[in-house]
Coordinates of C-alpha atoms in Angstrom, one line a residue:
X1 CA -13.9 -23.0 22.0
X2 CA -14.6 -19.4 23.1
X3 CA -14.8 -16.1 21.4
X4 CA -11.4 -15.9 23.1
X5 CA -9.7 -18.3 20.9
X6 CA -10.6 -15.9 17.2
X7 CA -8.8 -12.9 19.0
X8 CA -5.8 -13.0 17.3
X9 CA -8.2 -13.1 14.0
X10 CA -11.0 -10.7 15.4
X11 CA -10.1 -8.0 12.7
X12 CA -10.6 -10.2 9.9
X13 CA -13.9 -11.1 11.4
X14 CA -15.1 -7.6 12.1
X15 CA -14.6 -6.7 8.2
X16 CA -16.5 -9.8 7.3
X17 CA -19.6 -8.8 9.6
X18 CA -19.4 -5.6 8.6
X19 CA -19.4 -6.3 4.8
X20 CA -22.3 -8.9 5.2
X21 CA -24.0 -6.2 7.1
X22 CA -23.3 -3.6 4.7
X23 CA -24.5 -5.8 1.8
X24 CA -27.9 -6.5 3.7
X25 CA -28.8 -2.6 3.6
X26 CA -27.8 -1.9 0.3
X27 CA -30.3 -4.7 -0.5
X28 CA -33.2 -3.5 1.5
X29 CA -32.8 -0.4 2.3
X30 CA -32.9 2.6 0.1
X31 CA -30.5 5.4 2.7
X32 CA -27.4 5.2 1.7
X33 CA -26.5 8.5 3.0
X34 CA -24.4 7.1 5.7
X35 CA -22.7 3.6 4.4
X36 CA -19.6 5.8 4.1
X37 CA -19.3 6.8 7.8
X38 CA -20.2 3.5 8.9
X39 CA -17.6 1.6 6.3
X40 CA -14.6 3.9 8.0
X41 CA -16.3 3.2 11.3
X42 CA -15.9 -0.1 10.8
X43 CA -12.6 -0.2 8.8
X44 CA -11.1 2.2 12.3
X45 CA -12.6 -0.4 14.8
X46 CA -10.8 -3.1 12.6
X47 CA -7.2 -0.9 12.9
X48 CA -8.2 0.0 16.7
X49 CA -8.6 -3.7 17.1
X50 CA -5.3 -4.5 15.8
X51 CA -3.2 -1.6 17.3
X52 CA -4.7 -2.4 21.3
X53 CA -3.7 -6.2 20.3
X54 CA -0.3 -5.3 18.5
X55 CA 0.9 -2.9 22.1
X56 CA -0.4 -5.1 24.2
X57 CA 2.9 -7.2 24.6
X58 CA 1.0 -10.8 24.5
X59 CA 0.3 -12.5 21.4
X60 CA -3.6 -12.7 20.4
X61 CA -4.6 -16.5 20.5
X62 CA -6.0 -18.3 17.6
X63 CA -7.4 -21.7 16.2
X64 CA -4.7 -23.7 15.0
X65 CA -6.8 -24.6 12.0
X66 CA -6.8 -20.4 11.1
X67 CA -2.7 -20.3 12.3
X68 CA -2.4 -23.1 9.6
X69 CA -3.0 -21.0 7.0
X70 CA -2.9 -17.2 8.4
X71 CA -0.8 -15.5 11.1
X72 CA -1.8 -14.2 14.2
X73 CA 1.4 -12.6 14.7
X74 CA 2.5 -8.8 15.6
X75 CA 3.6 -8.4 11.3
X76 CA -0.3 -9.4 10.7
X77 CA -1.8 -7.1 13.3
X78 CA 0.7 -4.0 12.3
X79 CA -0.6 -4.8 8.6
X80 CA -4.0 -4.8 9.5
X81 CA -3.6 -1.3 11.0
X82 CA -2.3 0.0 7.8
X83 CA -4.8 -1.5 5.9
X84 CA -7.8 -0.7 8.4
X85 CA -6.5 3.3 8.1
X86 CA -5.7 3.7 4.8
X87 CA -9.3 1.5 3.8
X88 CA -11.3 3.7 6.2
X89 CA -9.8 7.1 5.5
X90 CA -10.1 6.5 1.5
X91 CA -14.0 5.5 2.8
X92 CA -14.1 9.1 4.1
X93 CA -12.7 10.3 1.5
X94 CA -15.3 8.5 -1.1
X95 CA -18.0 9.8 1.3
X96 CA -17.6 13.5 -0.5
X97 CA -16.9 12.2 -3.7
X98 CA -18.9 9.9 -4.9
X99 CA -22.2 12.7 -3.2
X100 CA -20.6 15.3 -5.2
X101 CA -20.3 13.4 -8.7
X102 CA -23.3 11.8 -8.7
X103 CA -21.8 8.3 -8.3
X104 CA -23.0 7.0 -4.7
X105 CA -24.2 3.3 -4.5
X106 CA -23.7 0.8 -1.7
X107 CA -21.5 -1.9 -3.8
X108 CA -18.6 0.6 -3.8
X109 CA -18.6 0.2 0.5
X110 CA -19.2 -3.7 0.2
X111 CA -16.1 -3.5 -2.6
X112 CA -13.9 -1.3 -0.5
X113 CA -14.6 -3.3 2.7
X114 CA -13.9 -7.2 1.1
X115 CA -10.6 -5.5 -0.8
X116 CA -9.5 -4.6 2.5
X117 CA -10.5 -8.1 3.8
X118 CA -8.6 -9.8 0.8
X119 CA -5.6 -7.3 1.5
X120 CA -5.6 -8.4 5.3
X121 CA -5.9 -12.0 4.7
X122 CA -2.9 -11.9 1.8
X123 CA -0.8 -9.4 4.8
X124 CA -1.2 -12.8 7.2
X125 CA -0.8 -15.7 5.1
X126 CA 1.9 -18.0 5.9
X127 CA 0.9 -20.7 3.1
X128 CA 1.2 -20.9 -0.4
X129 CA -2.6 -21.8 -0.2
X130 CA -3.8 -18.9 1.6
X131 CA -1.4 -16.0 -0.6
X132 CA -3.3 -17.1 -3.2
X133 CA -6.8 -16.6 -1.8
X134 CA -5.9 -13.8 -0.3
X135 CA -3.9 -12.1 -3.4
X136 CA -7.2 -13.2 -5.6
X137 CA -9.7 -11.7 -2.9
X138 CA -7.7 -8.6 -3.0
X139 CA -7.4 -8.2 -6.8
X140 CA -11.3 -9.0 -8.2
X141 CA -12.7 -6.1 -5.9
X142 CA -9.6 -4.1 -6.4
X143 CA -10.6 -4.3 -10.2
X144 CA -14.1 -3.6 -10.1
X145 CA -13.5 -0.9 -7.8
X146 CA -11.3 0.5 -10.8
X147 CA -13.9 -0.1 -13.2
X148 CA -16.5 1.4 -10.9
X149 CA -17.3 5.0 -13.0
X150 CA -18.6 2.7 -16.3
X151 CA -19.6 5.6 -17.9
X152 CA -15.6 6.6 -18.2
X153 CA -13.4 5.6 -20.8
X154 CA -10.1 5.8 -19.1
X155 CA -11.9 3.9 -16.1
X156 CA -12.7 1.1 -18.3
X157 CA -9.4 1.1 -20.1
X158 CA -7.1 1.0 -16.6
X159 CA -9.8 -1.6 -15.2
X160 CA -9.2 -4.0 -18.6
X161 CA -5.5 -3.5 -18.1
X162 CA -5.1 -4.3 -14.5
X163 CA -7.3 -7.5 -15.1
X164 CA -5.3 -9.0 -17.7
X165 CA -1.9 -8.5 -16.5
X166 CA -3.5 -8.7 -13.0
X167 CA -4.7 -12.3 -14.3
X168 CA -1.2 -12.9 -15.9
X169 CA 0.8 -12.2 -12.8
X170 CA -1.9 -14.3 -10.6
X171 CA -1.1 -16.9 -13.2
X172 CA 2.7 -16.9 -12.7
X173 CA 2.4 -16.3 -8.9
X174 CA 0.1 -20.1 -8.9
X175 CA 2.7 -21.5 -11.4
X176 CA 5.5 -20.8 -9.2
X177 CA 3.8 -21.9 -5.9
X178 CA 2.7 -25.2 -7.8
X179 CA 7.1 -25.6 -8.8
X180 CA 7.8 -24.7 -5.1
X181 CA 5.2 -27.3 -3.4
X182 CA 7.0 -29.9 -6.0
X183 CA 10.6 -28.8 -5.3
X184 CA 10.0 -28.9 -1.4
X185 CA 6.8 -31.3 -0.2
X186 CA 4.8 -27.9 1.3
X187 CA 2.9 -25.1 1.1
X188 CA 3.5 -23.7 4.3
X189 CA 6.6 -21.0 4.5
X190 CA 8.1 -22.5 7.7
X191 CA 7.8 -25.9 5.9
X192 CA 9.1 -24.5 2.9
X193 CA 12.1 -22.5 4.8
X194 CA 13.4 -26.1 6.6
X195 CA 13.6 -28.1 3.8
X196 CA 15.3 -25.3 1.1
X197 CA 18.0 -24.3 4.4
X198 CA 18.6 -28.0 4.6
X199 CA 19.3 -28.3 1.0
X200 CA 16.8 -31.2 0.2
X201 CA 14.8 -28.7 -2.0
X202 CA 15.4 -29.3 -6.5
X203 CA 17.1 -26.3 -6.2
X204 CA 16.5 -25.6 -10.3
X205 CA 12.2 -25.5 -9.9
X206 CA 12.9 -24.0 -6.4
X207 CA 14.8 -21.3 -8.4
X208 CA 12.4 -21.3 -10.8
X209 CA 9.3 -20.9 -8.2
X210 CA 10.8 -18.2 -6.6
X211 CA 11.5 -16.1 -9.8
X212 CA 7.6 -16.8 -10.8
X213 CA 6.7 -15.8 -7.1
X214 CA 8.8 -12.4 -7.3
X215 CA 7.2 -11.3 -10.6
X216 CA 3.6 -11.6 -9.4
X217 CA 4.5 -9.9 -6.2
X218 CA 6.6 -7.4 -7.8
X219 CA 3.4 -7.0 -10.4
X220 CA 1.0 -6.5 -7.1
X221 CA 4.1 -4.1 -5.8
X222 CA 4.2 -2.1 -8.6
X223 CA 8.3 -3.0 -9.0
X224 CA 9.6 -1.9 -12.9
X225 CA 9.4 -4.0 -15.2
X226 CA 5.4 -5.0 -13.6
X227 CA 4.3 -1.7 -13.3
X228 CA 2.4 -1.0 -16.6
X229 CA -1.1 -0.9 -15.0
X230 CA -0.1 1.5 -12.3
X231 CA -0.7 4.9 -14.4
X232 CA -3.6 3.6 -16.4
X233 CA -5.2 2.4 -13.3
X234 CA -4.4 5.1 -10.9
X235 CA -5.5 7.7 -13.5
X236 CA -8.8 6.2 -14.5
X237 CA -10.4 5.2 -11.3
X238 CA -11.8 7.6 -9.2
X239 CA -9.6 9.4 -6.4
X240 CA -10.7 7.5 -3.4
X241 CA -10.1 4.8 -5.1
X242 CA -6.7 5.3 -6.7
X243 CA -5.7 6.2 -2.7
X244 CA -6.9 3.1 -1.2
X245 CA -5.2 0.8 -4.0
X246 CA -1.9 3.1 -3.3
X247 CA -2.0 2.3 0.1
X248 CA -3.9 -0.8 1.2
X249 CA -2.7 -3.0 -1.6
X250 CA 0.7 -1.8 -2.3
X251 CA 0.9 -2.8 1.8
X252 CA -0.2 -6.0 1.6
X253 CA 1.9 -6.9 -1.5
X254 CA 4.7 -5.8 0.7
X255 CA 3.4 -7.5 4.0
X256 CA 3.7 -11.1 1.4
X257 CA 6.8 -10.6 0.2
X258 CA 8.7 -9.9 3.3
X259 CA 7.4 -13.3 4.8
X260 CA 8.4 -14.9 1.4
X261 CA 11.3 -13.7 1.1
X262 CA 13.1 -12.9 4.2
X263 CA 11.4 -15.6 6.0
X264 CA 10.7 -18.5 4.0
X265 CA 14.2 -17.5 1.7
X266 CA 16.0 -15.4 4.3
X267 CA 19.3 -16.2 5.8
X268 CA 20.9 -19.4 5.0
X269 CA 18.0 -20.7 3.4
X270 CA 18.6 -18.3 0.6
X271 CA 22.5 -18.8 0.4
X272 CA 21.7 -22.4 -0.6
X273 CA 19.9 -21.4 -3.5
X274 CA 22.9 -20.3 -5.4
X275 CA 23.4 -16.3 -5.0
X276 CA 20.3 -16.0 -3.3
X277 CA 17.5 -13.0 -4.2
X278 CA 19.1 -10.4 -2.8
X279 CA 20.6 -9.0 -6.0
X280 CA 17.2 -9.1 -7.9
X281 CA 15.8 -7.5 -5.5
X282 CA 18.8 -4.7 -5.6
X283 CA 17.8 -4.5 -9.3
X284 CA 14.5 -4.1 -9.2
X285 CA 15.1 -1.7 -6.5
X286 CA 17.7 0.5 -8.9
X287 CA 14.9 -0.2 -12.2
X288 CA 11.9 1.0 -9.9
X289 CA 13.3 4.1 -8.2
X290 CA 15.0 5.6 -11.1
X291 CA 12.1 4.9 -13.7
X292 CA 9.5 5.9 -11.4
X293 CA 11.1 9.6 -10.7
X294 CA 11.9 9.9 -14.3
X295 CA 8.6 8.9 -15.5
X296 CA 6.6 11.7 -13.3
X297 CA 9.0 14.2 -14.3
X298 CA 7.1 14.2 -18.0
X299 CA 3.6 14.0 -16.5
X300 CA 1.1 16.7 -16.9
X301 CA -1.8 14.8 -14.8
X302 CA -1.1 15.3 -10.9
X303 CA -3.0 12.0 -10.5
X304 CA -1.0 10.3 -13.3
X305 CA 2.8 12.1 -11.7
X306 CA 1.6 10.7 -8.1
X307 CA 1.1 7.2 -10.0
X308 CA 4.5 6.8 -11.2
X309 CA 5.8 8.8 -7.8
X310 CA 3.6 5.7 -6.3
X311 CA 6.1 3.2 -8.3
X312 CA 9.1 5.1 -7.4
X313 CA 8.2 4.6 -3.7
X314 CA 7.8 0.5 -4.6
X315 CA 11.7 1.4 -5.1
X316 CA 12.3 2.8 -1.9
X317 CA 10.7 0.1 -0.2
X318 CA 12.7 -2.4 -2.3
X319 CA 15.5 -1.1 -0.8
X320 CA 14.8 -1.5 2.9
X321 CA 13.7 -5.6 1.5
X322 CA 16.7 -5.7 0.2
X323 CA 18.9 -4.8 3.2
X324 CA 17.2 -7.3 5.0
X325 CA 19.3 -10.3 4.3
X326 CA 22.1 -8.5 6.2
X327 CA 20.8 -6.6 9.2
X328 CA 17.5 -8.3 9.8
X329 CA 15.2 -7.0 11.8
X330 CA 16.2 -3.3 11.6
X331 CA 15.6 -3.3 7.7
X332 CA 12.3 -4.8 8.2
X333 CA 11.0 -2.1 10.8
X334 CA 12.5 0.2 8.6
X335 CA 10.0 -1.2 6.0
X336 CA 7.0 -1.5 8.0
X337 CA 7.4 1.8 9.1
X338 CA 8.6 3.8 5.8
X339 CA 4.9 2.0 4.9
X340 CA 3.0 3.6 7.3
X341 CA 4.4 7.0 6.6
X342 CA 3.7 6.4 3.0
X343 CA -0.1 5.7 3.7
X344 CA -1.0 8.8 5.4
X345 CA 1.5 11.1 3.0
X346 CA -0.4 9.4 -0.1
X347 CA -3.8 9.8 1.5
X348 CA -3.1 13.5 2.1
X349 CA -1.5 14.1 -1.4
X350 CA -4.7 12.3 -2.9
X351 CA -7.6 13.4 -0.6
X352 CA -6.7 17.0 -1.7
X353 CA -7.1 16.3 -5.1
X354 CA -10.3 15.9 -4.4
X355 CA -10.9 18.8 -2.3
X356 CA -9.3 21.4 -4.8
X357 CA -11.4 20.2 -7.3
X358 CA -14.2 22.3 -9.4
X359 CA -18.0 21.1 -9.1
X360 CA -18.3 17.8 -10.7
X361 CA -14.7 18.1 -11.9
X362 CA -11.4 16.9 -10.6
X363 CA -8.2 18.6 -10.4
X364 CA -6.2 16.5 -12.4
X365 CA -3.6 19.0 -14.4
X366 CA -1.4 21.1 -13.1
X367 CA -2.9 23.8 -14.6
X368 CA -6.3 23.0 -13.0
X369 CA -3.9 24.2 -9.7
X370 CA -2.6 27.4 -11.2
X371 CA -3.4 29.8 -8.3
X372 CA -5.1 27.5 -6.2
X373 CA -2.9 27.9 -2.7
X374 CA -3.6 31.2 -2.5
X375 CA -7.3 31.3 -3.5
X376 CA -8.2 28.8 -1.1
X377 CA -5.0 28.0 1.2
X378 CA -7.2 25.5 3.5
X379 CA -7.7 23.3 0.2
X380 CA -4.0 23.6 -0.9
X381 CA -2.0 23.0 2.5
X382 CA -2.9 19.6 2.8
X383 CA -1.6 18.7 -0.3
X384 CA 1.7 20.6 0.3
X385 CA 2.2 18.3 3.9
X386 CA 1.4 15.6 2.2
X387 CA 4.1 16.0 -1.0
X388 CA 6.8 17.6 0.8
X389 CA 6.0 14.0 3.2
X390 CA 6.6 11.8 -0.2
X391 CA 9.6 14.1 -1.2
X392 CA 11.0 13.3 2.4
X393 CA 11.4 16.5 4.1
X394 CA 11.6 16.7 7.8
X395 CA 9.7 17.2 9.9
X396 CA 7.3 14.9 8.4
X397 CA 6.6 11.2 8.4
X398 CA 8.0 10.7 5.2
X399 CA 11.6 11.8 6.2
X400 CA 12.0 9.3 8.8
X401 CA 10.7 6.5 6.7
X402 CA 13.5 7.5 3.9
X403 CA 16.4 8.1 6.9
X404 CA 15.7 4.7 8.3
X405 CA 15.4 2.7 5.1
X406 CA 18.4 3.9 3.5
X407 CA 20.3 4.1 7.0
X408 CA 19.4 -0.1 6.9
X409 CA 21.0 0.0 3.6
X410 CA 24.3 1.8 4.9
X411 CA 24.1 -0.8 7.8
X412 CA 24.3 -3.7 5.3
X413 CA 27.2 -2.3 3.9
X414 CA 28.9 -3.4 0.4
X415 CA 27.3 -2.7 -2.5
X416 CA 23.9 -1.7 -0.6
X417 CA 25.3 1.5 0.5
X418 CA 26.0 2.5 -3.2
X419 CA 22.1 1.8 -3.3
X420 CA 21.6 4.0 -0.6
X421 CA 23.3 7.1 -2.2
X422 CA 21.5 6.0 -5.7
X423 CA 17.7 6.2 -3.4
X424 CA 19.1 9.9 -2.0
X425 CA 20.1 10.5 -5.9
X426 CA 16.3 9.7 -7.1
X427 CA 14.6 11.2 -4.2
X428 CA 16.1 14.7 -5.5
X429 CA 15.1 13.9 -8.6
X430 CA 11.1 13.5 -7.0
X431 CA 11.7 17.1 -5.6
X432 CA 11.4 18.2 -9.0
X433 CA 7.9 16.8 -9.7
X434 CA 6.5 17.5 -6.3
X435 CA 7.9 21.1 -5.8
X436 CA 6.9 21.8 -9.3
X437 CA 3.4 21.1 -8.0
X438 CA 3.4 23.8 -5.1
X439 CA 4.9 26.2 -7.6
X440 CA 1.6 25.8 -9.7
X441 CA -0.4 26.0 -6.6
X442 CA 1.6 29.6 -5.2
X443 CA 3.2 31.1 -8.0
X444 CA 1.0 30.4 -11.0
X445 CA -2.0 32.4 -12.4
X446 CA -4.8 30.3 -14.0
X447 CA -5.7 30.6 -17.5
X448 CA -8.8 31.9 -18.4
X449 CA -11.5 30.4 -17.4
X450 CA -9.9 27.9 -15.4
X451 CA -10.1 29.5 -12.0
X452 CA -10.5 26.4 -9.5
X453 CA -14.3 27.3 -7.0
X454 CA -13.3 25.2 -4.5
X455 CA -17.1 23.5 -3.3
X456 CA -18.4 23.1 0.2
X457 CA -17.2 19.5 0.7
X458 CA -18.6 17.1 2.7
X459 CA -17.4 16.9 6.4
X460 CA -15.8 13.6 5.7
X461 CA -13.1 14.6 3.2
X462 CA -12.0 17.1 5.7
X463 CA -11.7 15.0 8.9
X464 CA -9.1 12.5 6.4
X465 CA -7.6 15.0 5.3
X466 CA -7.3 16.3 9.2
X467 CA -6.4 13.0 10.5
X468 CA -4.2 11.9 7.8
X469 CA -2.2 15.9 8.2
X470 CA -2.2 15.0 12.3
X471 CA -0.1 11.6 11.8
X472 CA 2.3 12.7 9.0
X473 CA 2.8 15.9 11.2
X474 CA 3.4 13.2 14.4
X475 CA 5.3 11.1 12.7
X476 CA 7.8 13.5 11.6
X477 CA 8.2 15.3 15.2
X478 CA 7.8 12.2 17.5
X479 CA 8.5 9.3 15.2
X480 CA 10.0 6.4 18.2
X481 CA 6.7 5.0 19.7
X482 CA 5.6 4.0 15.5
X483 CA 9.1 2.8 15.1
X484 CA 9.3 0.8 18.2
X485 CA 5.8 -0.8 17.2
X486 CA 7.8 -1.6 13.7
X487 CA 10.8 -2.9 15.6
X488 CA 8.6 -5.0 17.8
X489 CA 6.7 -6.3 15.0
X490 CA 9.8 -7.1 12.5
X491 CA 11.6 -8.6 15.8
X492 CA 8.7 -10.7 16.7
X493 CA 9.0 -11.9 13.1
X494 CA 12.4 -12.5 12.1
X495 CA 12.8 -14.8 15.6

């Protein structure tokens, strides 16, 4: 067997060799000053990796014994992309911060690099078995990561919450898996899809596992009623690591329910369980979007108002999943693509945060922003591309992620168009909370003593900040190459 054979797997691999690696210096070396450009460095080779494999046209190969358990499919590699970016620019990101608050140590690299690992492995896994692993992978450094500024209350207290409804959720996810493997006779999803289509599953626990499966997904999503840790957890943790969790985990959560759902439940294997999931998933979709805009409207933390904007956009994403049942592949490129646009908009909203903020202190209020844009308009334009990108204004990435969603919605027709208009309804609503932002930031005067000094940052947060501005701007002008790659992936997929 040659190094040939692990292609299809080679980014998975590189994150492995390059956490080992990265846990071997911390341990015996005592620079540090570089483990942040060398964890993006790595996290980008993963992504560039992935991307050459993913337009390449041919399918990676793999061992069967990995395939068994983990895709090496064009979904997987356009997942590991996402993942690779949005871990290696929140490295970049972390590579000012945590220098400028005192808080640089080499377990926060080896955390961010195995989270991303976890999140890739959960973004591949075609077994019951492996969703698991990866989902648990994911979530322990995910929490520790939240928990990493110990000397902060709120850290602590969004850490504590995200493990134990974390550890809840985990629970019902294993639950259900354990009622699906006795209602069908597998773990794997094709397995799983042949036997529920052919109606020889129990369809009560194969009800009953899929309803335990959608809440700890929708927990990992951030879907209402399972969003509860989001602001806690969001708020407390530091910034780069409230943008990676937003990005990188919310995609791989995503990335595991579309092969749950619209492969091993999609089509006619759904219809058989009674009404299918499409209408909990229209709910959930209605629940998360309006909640989520309402919610931020009544924040008074930026970081806390782009938390709940963070669930609202679980909603929108909900939407496109939900679509799926009746136009397939489209909705699912749709998805994959409103993702992508989502991870470098949320970067950019994020990563300015961190680059409008006082010495030693974060802008977290929007008073702390009162004047900002034209004090320092480099720090505060960023931030303006990347919220007028979540509020879905052309010519950004984020308005071609919201016309193609809810244009996969109209598609399906029936009741999902209403849905449609509701997710245009609620997106006005988020232009509210964002514009309300950039009015602090241009039309504001700061109180006094609250003027915002804007520090010399380190050269990392500006080159995210630059890269992640360069692909929303891209995106939004010349958005058909990154929505054929989503319409090859989600093709690839659904056949």
């Amino acid at each position: 067997m040659s190094a040939v054979d692990f292609m299809g797997v080679s980014p998975l691999l590189l994150l492995v060799g390059a956490g080992l690696a990265l846990m071997l210096v911390d341990a015996f070396s005592a620079e540090r000053s570089e483990l942040a450009l060398v964890t993006a460095a790595s996290l980008f080779a993963g992504a560039a990796l992935a991307g050459s494999m993913l337009v390449s046209g041919e399918l990676p190969a793999a061992p069967e014994l990995v395939t068994r358990y983990l895709a090496a499919d064009r979904l997987g590699l356009l997942f590991d992309v996402v993942i690779c970016v949005g871990g290696g620019l929140s490295a970049l990101l972390a590579g000012g911060y945590l220098r400028e608050h005192g808080l640089e140590r080499g377990e926060f690299y080896v955390l961010l690099i195995f989270t991303a690992f976890g999140a890739m492995v959960l973004a591949r896994a075609v077994d019951l078995l492996s969703i698991f692993l990866g989902l648990e992978t994911m979530s322990l450094g995910a929490y520790a990561l939240v928990a990493y500024r110990r000397t902060s209350a709120r850290a602590v207290e969004g850490a504590v919450k995200y493990f134990l409804l974390g550890s809840f959720a985990a629970a019902i996810l294993l639950f259900g898996s354990a009622l699906l493997y006795g209602a069908t006779g597998h773990t794997d999803l094709a397995g799983i899809r042949e036997v529920v289509a052919a109606g020889d599953a129990d369809p009560i626990l194969a009800v009953l596992a899929l309803v335990m499966l959608l809440v700890g997904l929708a927990f990992k999503v951030g879907a209402v009623p399972f969003h509860m840790w989001v602001p806690d957890s969001y708020e407390g943790a530091v910034t780069p690591v409230t943008t990676f969790m937003s990005v990188a985990v919310k995609a791989a959560a995503v990335a595991v329910l579309i092969r749950v759902l619209v492969g091993a439940f999609g089509d006619e294997a759904s219809m058989s369980l009674y009404t299918g999931w499409t209408p909990v998933i229209f709910l959930l979709s209605i629940a998360t979007m309006v909640y989520g805009n309402l919610a931020a409207l009544a924040q008074s933390s930026v970081k806390r108002m782009l938390a709940y904007s963070s669930v609202a956009h679980a909603g929108y994403i909900l939407v496109g999943i939900a679509a799926a049942h009746e136009v397939g592949a489209f909705a699912v490129s749709a998805v994959l693509f409103y993702v992508a646009a989502y991870t470098v908009s949320n970067v950019l909203a994020f990563g300015s945060l961190i680059l409008m903020g006082s010495k030693g202190k974060e802008a977290v209020s929007y008073d702390d922003l009162a004047g900002a844009g034209r004090r320092h308009p480099m720090a505060a334009f960023p931030f303006v591309i990347g919220v007028l990108s979540l509020l879905g204004m052309p010519p950004t990435a984020g308005f071609f992620g919201k016309y193609y969603v809810f244009s996969a919605a109209v598609q399906a027709g029936g009741p999902m168009v209403w849905l449609a208009v509701l997710g245009v309804l609620a997106s006005g609503v988020g232009a509210y909370y964002y514009l309300k932002v950039i009015v602090y930031l241009y039309m504001r005067e700061p109180e006094e003593g609250q003027a915002i000094a804007v520090p010399m940052q380190s050269i990392y947060v500006v080159a995210a900040l630059v890269l992640s501005a360069y692909y929303v701007v891209k995106m939004g002008i010349m958005p058909g190459r990154y929505l054929d790659w989503a319409v090859s992936a989600a093709s690839s997929f659904m056949s």
